[in-house]
């Protein structure tokens, strides 16, 4: 097998490192991994999860990129630290998989997307739910007209409030908008904003709503958001995004159409179900296809394939990555101004 090197550029507070290291360890085409972390905090985890695939652990991003010449760079940093590292990786002619949100304003990400397009490099924001088997089954149902013309959608992504009560959490970058770009909406809600556009082959073009702190914790970023969404296909949707539970998550997407509906739920024991009057005897059906092998591993494998094989499509393009960020920041503008906002104003 040809050698293909992946670099992981991270630092203290880098998110989902266990998922990235495990995914790379399970990706056969990623033959060796180099990790660059100025803090050194990830070294033990890298050794544990990558094993013999860990080729070198460095402290300097530029040295890592220059000496090891990776074909793909995984960038997982505080959002505010993301753009310079992505820029360095693109300048080194790497494809890039960037942990979201990878910036604190869409304006910081836009020139990176443009650079990636100009250099014919992939810049893939980590919208890892795109590679779920159940998501692709839902997308096929919509594309083949099983629920007819889309009428509307409803999104819920609810996580636990418990994490927010920890003084240690209050000090992390996730709790500070200046470092993270926002709170729950940009960290978790962004997945569903991206997924509804991916499923329906449409773009959110206008948004209105509210964000705030409802749980009373001393945060510098929202723990709650409620948004209204207008799509370029003429339909409307709603999004509830917040830290409300004592533990776990409640995650669902519902889409209604002229011939039925479908629901994706990633709660424990749930999945994809749908109802279609296009069938001779309409009844509620459940997806019984291949189970999802987590989220990050299949997404990482798709990113590696696209980085090696020009014929393999990336799971998300630079423009799609930029557009979901523009949508999120339009939501924040709408909440701050009290007026609906165009995504592409």
Tab-separated table of C-alpha atoms in Angstrom:
chain	number	residue	atom	x	y	z
A	1	UNK	CA	0.000	0.000	0.000
A	2	UNK	CA	1.357	3.471	-0.862
A	3	UNK	CA	2.476	5.525	2.100
A	4	UNK	CA	0.101	8.324	3.103
A	5	UNK	CA	0.898	10.609	6.026
A	6	UNK	CA	-1.714	12.426	8.081
A	7	UNK	CA	-0.742	15.252	10.436
A	8	UNK	CA	-2.813	16.133	13.482
A	9	UNK	CA	-2.327	19.764	14.508
A	10	UNK	CA	-3.647	20.312	18.014
A	11	UNK	CA	-2.970	21.963	21.362
A	12	UNK	CA	-4.247	22.046	24.930
A	13	UNK	CA	-8.038	21.876	24.658
A	14	UNK	CA	-8.118	20.270	21.200
A	15	UNK	CA	-11.529	18.652	20.804
A	16	UNK	CA	-12.406	15.037	19.954
A	17	UNK	CA	-8.805	13.846	19.898
A	18	UNK	CA	-9.893	10.392	21.004
A	19	UNK	CA	-12.211	10.228	17.980
A	20	UNK	CA	-9.565	11.473	15.553
A	21	UNK	CA	-6.818	9.175	16.850
A	22	UNK	CA	-9.137	6.154	16.922
A	23	UNK	CA	-10.463	6.946	13.454
A	24	UNK	CA	-6.991	7.304	11.988
A	25	UNK	CA	-5.859	4.091	13.692
A	26	UNK	CA	-8.766	2.302	11.980
A	27	UNK	CA	-8.192	3.899	8.568
A	28	UNK	CA	-6.005	1.530	6.580
A	29	UNK	CA	-5.047	4.094	3.941
A	30	UNK	CA	-3.612	6.420	6.600
A	31	UNK	CA	-0.337	4.547	6.903
A	32	UNK	CA	1.370	6.877	9.362
A	33	UNK	CA	0.375	9.770	11.593
A	34	UNK	CA	2.438	12.657	12.901
A	35	UNK	CA	1.078	14.763	15.747
A	36	UNK	CA	2.072	18.352	16.453
A	37	UNK	CA	1.031	19.787	19.816
A	38	UNK	CA	2.912	22.748	21.336
A	39	UNK	CA	1.507	21.905	24.775
A	40	UNK	CA	2.531	18.250	24.647
A	41	UNK	CA	-0.757	17.381	26.361
A	42	UNK	CA	-1.905	14.899	23.710
A	43	UNK	CA	1.253	12.785	23.502
A	44	UNK	CA	0.189	9.993	25.844
A	45	UNK	CA	-3.238	9.690	24.225
A	46	UNK	CA	-1.665	9.647	20.763
A	47	UNK	CA	0.692	6.832	21.759
A	48	UNK	CA	-2.128	4.861	23.336
A	49	UNK	CA	-4.666	5.142	20.501
A	50	UNK	CA	-2.418	5.324	17.434
A	51	UNK	CA	0.088	2.700	18.511
A	52	UNK	CA	2.594	1.866	15.791
A	53	UNK	CA	0.945	4.331	13.392
A	54	UNK	CA	2.315	7.242	15.405
A	55	UNK	CA	5.389	8.119	13.382
A	56	UNK	CA	6.499	11.218	15.284
A	57	UNK	CA	5.296	13.634	17.964
A	58	UNK	CA	6.326	17.239	17.368
A	59	UNK	CA	5.816	20.538	19.206
A	60	UNK	CA	5.868	22.858	16.158
A	61	UNK	CA	3.227	22.991	13.399
A	62	UNK	CA	5.505	24.449	10.721
A	63	UNK	CA	8.236	21.894	11.386
A	64	UNK	CA	5.701	19.086	11.260
A	65	UNK	CA	4.310	20.232	7.921
A	66	UNK	CA	7.713	20.975	6.366
A	67	UNK	CA	9.518	17.811	7.443
A	68	UNK	CA	6.790	15.188	7.116
A	69	UNK	CA	4.866	16.600	4.121
A	70	UNK	CA	1.470	15.149	5.080
A	71	UNK	CA	-1.211	14.709	2.457
A	72	UNK	CA	-3.967	15.540	4.959
A	73	UNK	CA	-3.845	17.748	8.035
A	74	UNK	CA	-6.406	17.319	10.812
A	75	UNK	CA	-6.728	20.630	12.655
A	76	UNK	CA	-8.420	20.470	16.064
A	77	UNK	CA	-7.815	23.619	18.080
A	78	UNK	CA	-9.663	26.309	19.944
A	79	UNK	CA	-11.810	28.018	17.332
A	80	UNK	CA	-9.867	31.267	17.625
A	81	UNK	CA	-6.611	29.394	16.931
A	82	UNK	CA	-7.958	27.530	13.922
A	83	UNK	CA	-7.470	29.881	10.945
A	84	UNK	CA	-3.662	30.308	11.180
A	85	UNK	CA	-3.149	26.543	11.437
A	86	UNK	CA	-5.505	25.872	8.513
A	87	UNK	CA	-3.669	28.535	6.505
A	88	UNK	CA	-0.323	26.879	7.257
A	89	UNK	CA	-1.647	23.467	6.204
A	90	UNK	CA	-3.082	24.800	2.940
A	91	UNK	CA	0.155	26.683	2.248
A	92	UNK	CA	1.929	23.337	2.688
A	93	UNK	CA	-0.401	21.922	-0.006
A	94	UNK	CA	-2.310	19.697	2.424
A	95	UNK	CA	-5.933	18.780	2.277
A	96	UNK	CA	-7.524	19.817	5.578
A	97	UNK	CA	-10.065	18.276	7.929
A	98	UNK	CA	-10.941	21.000	10.470
A	99	UNK	CA	-12.767	20.448	13.734
A	100	UNK	CA	-15.670	22.857	13.867
A	101	UNK	CA	-16.160	25.718	14.196
A	102	UNK	CA	-12.503	26.415	13.191
A	103	UNK	CA	-13.021	30.195	13.475
A	104	UNK	CA	-14.831	32.840	15.527
A	105	UNK	CA	-16.243	34.703	12.503
A	106	UNK	CA	-17.188	33.494	9.045
A	107	UNK	CA	-14.990	36.270	7.650
A	108	UNK	CA	-11.954	34.458	9.105
A	109	UNK	CA	-12.900	31.223	7.329
A	110	UNK	CA	-13.930	32.654	3.953
A	111	UNK	CA	-10.408	33.363	2.616
A	112	UNK	CA	-9.374	29.855	3.682
A	113	UNK	CA	-12.229	28.332	1.671
A	114	UNK	CA	-11.234	30.488	-1.299
A	115	UNK	CA	-7.591	29.447	-0.966
A	116	UNK	CA	-8.554	25.774	-0.793
A	117	UNK	CA	-10.649	26.092	-3.955
A	118	UNK	CA	-7.836	27.936	-5.746
A	119	UNK	CA	-5.277	25.276	-4.780
A	120	UNK	CA	-7.691	22.411	-5.513
A	121	UNK	CA	-7.407	21.247	-1.923
A	122	UNK	CA	-10.223	19.888	0.206
A	123	UNK	CA	-11.166	21.950	3.270
A	124	UNK	CA	-13.614	19.777	5.174
A	125	UNK	CA	-15.351	21.040	8.295
A	126	UNK	CA	-16.001	18.115	10.654
A	127	UNK	CA	-19.702	17.643	9.955
A	128	UNK	CA	-19.329	13.985	10.808
A	129	UNK	CA	-23.022	13.045	10.767
A	130	UNK	CA	-22.954	13.312	6.963
A	131	UNK	CA	-21.441	9.834	6.666
A	132	UNK	CA	-23.993	8.006	8.832
A	133	UNK	CA	-25.652	5.144	6.937
A	134	UNK	CA	-29.084	6.173	8.217
A	135	UNK	CA	-28.521	9.724	6.966
A	136	UNK	CA	-27.727	8.486	3.465
A	137	UNK	CA	-30.815	6.267	3.567
A	138	UNK	CA	-32.914	9.321	4.510
A	139	UNK	CA	-31.335	11.352	1.719
A	140	UNK	CA	-32.218	8.628	-0.807
A	141	UNK	CA	-35.832	8.607	0.381
A	142	UNK	CA	-36.067	12.359	-0.176
A	143	UNK	CA	-34.278	12.346	-3.534
A	144	UNK	CA	-36.445	9.520	-4.898
A	145	UNK	CA	-39.634	11.368	-3.941
A	146	UNK	CA	-40.845	9.009	-1.218
A	147	UNK	CA	-42.114	11.919	0.899
A	148	UNK	CA	-42.881	14.119	-2.105
A	149	UNK	CA	-42.353	17.854	-2.234
A	150	UNK	CA	-40.829	19.081	1.011
A	151	UNK	CA	-43.121	21.269	3.110
A	152	UNK	CA	-41.172	21.934	6.321
A	153	UNK	CA	-38.718	20.705	8.947
A	154	UNK	CA	-38.082	20.695	12.674
A	155	UNK	CA	-34.682	20.213	14.311
A	156	UNK	CA	-33.853	19.433	17.938
A	157	UNK	CA	-30.363	19.000	19.340
A	158	UNK	CA	-30.446	19.008	23.133
A	159	UNK	CA	-27.486	18.121	25.377
A	160	UNK	CA	-26.863	18.068	29.114
A	161	UNK	CA	-26.905	21.134	31.340
A	162	UNK	CA	-24.823	19.178	33.880
A	163	UNK	CA	-21.493	19.969	32.240
A	164	UNK	CA	-22.191	23.684	32.604
A	165	UNK	CA	-22.203	23.682	36.413
A	166	UNK	CA	-18.526	22.747	36.638
A	167	UNK	CA	-16.144	25.628	37.453
A	168	UNK	CA	-13.566	23.846	35.303
A	169	UNK	CA	-15.932	24.023	32.316
A	170	UNK	CA	-16.399	27.760	32.846
A	171	UNK	CA	-12.678	28.170	32.122
A	172	UNK	CA	-12.698	26.208	28.878
A	173	UNK	CA	-12.866	27.763	25.432
A	174	UNK	CA	-16.277	26.177	24.838
A	175	UNK	CA	-17.791	28.561	27.410
A	176	UNK	CA	-16.280	31.755	25.963
A	177	UNK	CA	-17.640	33.245	22.752
A	178	UNK	CA	-14.442	35.191	22.129
A	179	UNK	CA	-12.554	31.897	21.918
A	180	UNK	CA	-15.298	29.661	20.492
A	181	UNK	CA	-17.343	31.943	18.243
A	182	UNK	CA	-20.480	31.072	20.215
A	183	UNK	CA	-21.959	28.465	22.525
A	184	UNK	CA	-24.266	25.493	22.029
A	185	UNK	CA	-25.447	26.585	18.586
A	186	UNK	CA	-21.982	26.735	17.026
A	187	UNK	CA	-20.656	23.711	18.900
A	188	UNK	CA	-23.567	21.258	18.615
A	189	UNK	CA	-26.486	22.889	16.810
A	190	UNK	CA	-24.265	23.433	13.779
A	191	UNK	CA	-24.419	19.695	13.044
A	192	UNK	CA	-28.181	19.797	12.528
A	193	UNK	CA	-28.064	23.060	10.574
A	194	UNK	CA	-25.634	21.387	8.192
A	195	UNK	CA	-27.523	18.100	8.104
A	196	UNK	CA	-30.893	19.569	7.134
A	197	UNK	CA	-29.254	21.333	4.176
A	198	UNK	CA	-27.392	18.151	3.225
A	199	UNK	CA	-30.523	15.991	3.423
A	200	UNK	CA	-32.737	18.315	1.428
A	201	UNK	CA	-30.166	19.611	-1.092
A	202	UNK	CA	-31.176	23.136	-0.111
A	203	UNK	CA	-29.612	26.195	1.487
A	204	UNK	CA	-30.844	28.222	4.446
A	205	UNK	CA	-30.992	31.805	3.186
A	206	UNK	CA	-32.626	33.696	6.073
A	207	UNK	CA	-32.947	33.236	9.818
A	208	UNK	CA	-34.516	34.836	12.874
A	209	UNK	CA	-34.658	33.935	16.548
A	210	UNK	CA	-33.145	34.133	19.988
A	211	UNK	CA	-30.064	33.025	21.916
A	212	UNK	CA	-29.274	33.385	25.606
A	213	UNK	CA	-28.291	31.807	28.904
A	214	UNK	CA	-31.304	30.131	30.516
A	215	UNK	CA	-29.487	27.875	32.994
A	216	UNK	CA	-28.039	30.641	35.130
A	217	UNK	CA	-24.408	29.595	34.858
A	218	UNK	CA	-21.601	32.186	34.535
A	219	UNK	CA	-20.975	31.529	30.852
A	220	UNK	CA	-19.716	33.863	28.142
A	221	UNK	CA	-21.617	32.024	25.399
A	222	UNK	CA	-25.221	30.903	24.976
A	223	UNK	CA	-26.617	27.695	26.392
A	224	UNK	CA	-29.896	28.038	24.466
A	225	UNK	CA	-31.045	29.004	20.977
A	226	UNK	CA	-34.378	28.948	19.175
A	227	UNK	CA	-34.255	29.796	15.479
A	228	UNK	CA	-36.612	30.093	12.519
A	229	UNK	CA	-35.155	29.148	9.144
A	230	UNK	CA	-36.088	29.989	5.546
A	231	UNK	CA	-34.711	27.814	2.740
A	232	UNK	CA	-34.054	28.556	-0.896
A	233	UNK	CA	-36.622	25.886	-1.879
A	234	UNK	CA	-39.363	28.062	-0.363
A	235	UNK	CA	-39.842	25.987	2.798
A	236	UNK	CA	-39.441	26.881	6.470
A	237	UNK	CA	-37.968	25.147	9.492
A	238	UNK	CA	-37.318	25.581	13.196
A	239	UNK	CA	-34.268	24.776	15.321
A	240	UNK	CA	-34.096	24.221	19.090
A	241	UNK	CA	-30.506	24.023	20.294
A	242	UNK	CA	-29.608	23.954	23.969
A	243	UNK	CA	-28.137	22.447	27.118
A	244	UNK	CA	-31.274	21.338	28.996
A	245	UNK	CA	-30.902	17.728	30.195
A	246	UNK	CA	-29.384	16.166	33.299
A	247	UNK	CA	-27.465	13.718	31.076
A	248	UNK	CA	-27.289	12.402	27.528
A	249	UNK	CA	-28.734	13.977	24.387
A	250	UNK	CA	-32.034	14.236	22.545
A	251	UNK	CA	-31.388	14.636	18.828
A	252	UNK	CA	-33.956	14.504	16.048
A	253	UNK	CA	-34.769	15.875	12.613
A	254	UNK	CA	-38.300	15.740	11.224
A	255	UNK	CA	-39.123	16.546	7.604
A	256	UNK	CA	-42.662	16.723	6.208
A	257	UNK	CA	-43.615	16.479	2.551
A	258	UNK	CA	-46.594	16.213	0.231
A	259	UNK	CA	-46.469	12.393	0.344
A	260	UNK	CA	-45.453	11.727	3.923
A	261	UNK	CA	-42.708	12.392	6.444
A	262	UNK	CA	-39.472	11.062	7.864
A	263	UNK	CA	-37.748	11.314	11.204
A	264	UNK	CA	-34.091	10.797	12.064
A	265	UNK	CA	-33.479	10.316	15.764
A	266	UNK	CA	-30.054	9.535	17.171
A	267	UNK	CA	-31.307	8.883	20.696
A	268	UNK	CA	-30.450	5.470	22.090
A	269	UNK	CA	-32.421	2.730	20.335
A	270	UNK	CA	-33.847	5.074	17.713
A	271	UNK	CA	-32.946	5.650	14.078
A	272	UNK	CA	-34.677	6.467	10.814
A	273	UNK	CA	-38.396	5.975	10.308
A	274	UNK	CA	-40.730	7.273	7.618
A	275	UNK	CA	-44.265	7.187	6.263
A	276	UNK	CA	-45.068	7.498	2.564
A	277	UNK	CA	-48.397	7.661	0.750
A	278	UNK	CA	-46.426	6.862	-2.425
A	279	UNK	CA	-46.465	3.234	-1.280
A	280	UNK	CA	-49.441	0.956	-2.095
A	281	UNK	CA	-50.199	0.339	1.584
A	282	UNK	CA	-48.815	3.275	3.566
A	283	UNK	CA	-47.401	2.421	6.978
A	284	UNK	CA	-44.574	3.577	9.217
A	285	UNK	CA	-41.326	1.959	8.114
A	286	UNK	CA	-38.033	1.714	10.000
A	287	UNK	CA	-34.517	1.634	8.577
A	288	UNK	CA	-32.945	-1.790	9.057
A	289	UNK	CA	-29.815	-1.358	6.951
A	290	UNK	CA	-26.185	-1.274	8.013
A	291	UNK	CA	-25.634	0.183	11.462
A	292	UNK	CA	-23.584	3.322	11.908
A	293	UNK	CA	-19.980	2.659	12.922
A	294	UNK	CA	-19.840	5.731	15.126
A	295	UNK	CA	-19.563	9.133	13.492
A	296	UNK	CA	-15.938	10.248	13.404
A	297	UNK	CA	-14.335	7.069	12.043
A	298	UNK	CA	-16.442	6.853	8.827
A	299	UNK	CA	-16.060	10.601	8.285
A	300	UNK	CA	-12.277	10.446	8.734
A	301	UNK	CA	-12.093	7.494	6.352
A	302	UNK	CA	-14.056	9.469	3.745
A	303	UNK	CA	-11.716	12.436	4.177
A	304	UNK	CA	-8.640	10.244	3.734
A	305	UNK	CA	-10.097	8.585	0.613
A	306	UNK	CA	-10.870	11.964	-0.924
A	307	UNK	CA	-7.346	13.162	-0.125
A	308	UNK	CA	-5.778	10.170	-1.869
A	309	UNK	CA	-8.154	9.522	-4.779
A	310	UNK	CA	-9.158	12.464	-6.983
A	311	UNK	CA	-12.238	10.523	-8.073
A	312	UNK	CA	-13.508	10.132	-4.503
A	313	UNK	CA	-15.793	13.011	-3.478
A	314	UNK	CA	-15.098	14.748	-0.169
A	315	UNK	CA	-17.849	14.415	2.468
A	316	UNK	CA	-18.127	18.219	2.502
A	317	UNK	CA	-16.658	20.895	0.221
A	318	UNK	CA	-14.966	24.191	1.164
A	319	UNK	CA	-18.045	26.112	-0.019
A	320	UNK	CA	-20.428	23.914	1.980
A	321	UNK	CA	-18.199	24.295	5.040
A	322	UNK	CA	-18.234	28.067	4.654
A	323	UNK	CA	-21.986	28.197	4.058
A	324	UNK	CA	-22.876	26.376	7.261
A	325	UNK	CA	-20.654	28.798	9.194
A	326	UNK	CA	-22.287	31.775	7.462
A	327	UNK	CA	-25.670	30.353	8.480
A	328	UNK	CA	-24.661	30.037	12.134
A	329	UNK	CA	-23.292	33.574	12.300
A	330	UNK	CA	-26.459	34.869	10.605
A	331	UNK	CA	-28.380	33.247	13.473
A	332	UNK	CA	-26.248	35.164	15.959
A	333	UNK	CA	-26.785	38.424	14.083
A	334	UNK	CA	-30.526	37.836	14.089
A	335	UNK	CA	-30.575	37.194	17.835
A	336	UNK	CA	-28.476	40.288	18.577
A	337	UNK	CA	-30.406	42.618	16.282
A	338	UNK	CA	-33.932	41.342	16.915
A	339	UNK	CA	-34.434	41.219	13.135
A	340	UNK	CA	-34.293	38.460	10.577
A	341	UNK	CA	-30.981	38.223	8.767
A	342	UNK	CA	-29.971	37.121	5.291
A	343	UNK	CA	-27.274	34.450	5.384
A	344	UNK	CA	-25.534	35.924	2.361
A	345	UNK	CA	-25.956	39.634	3.072
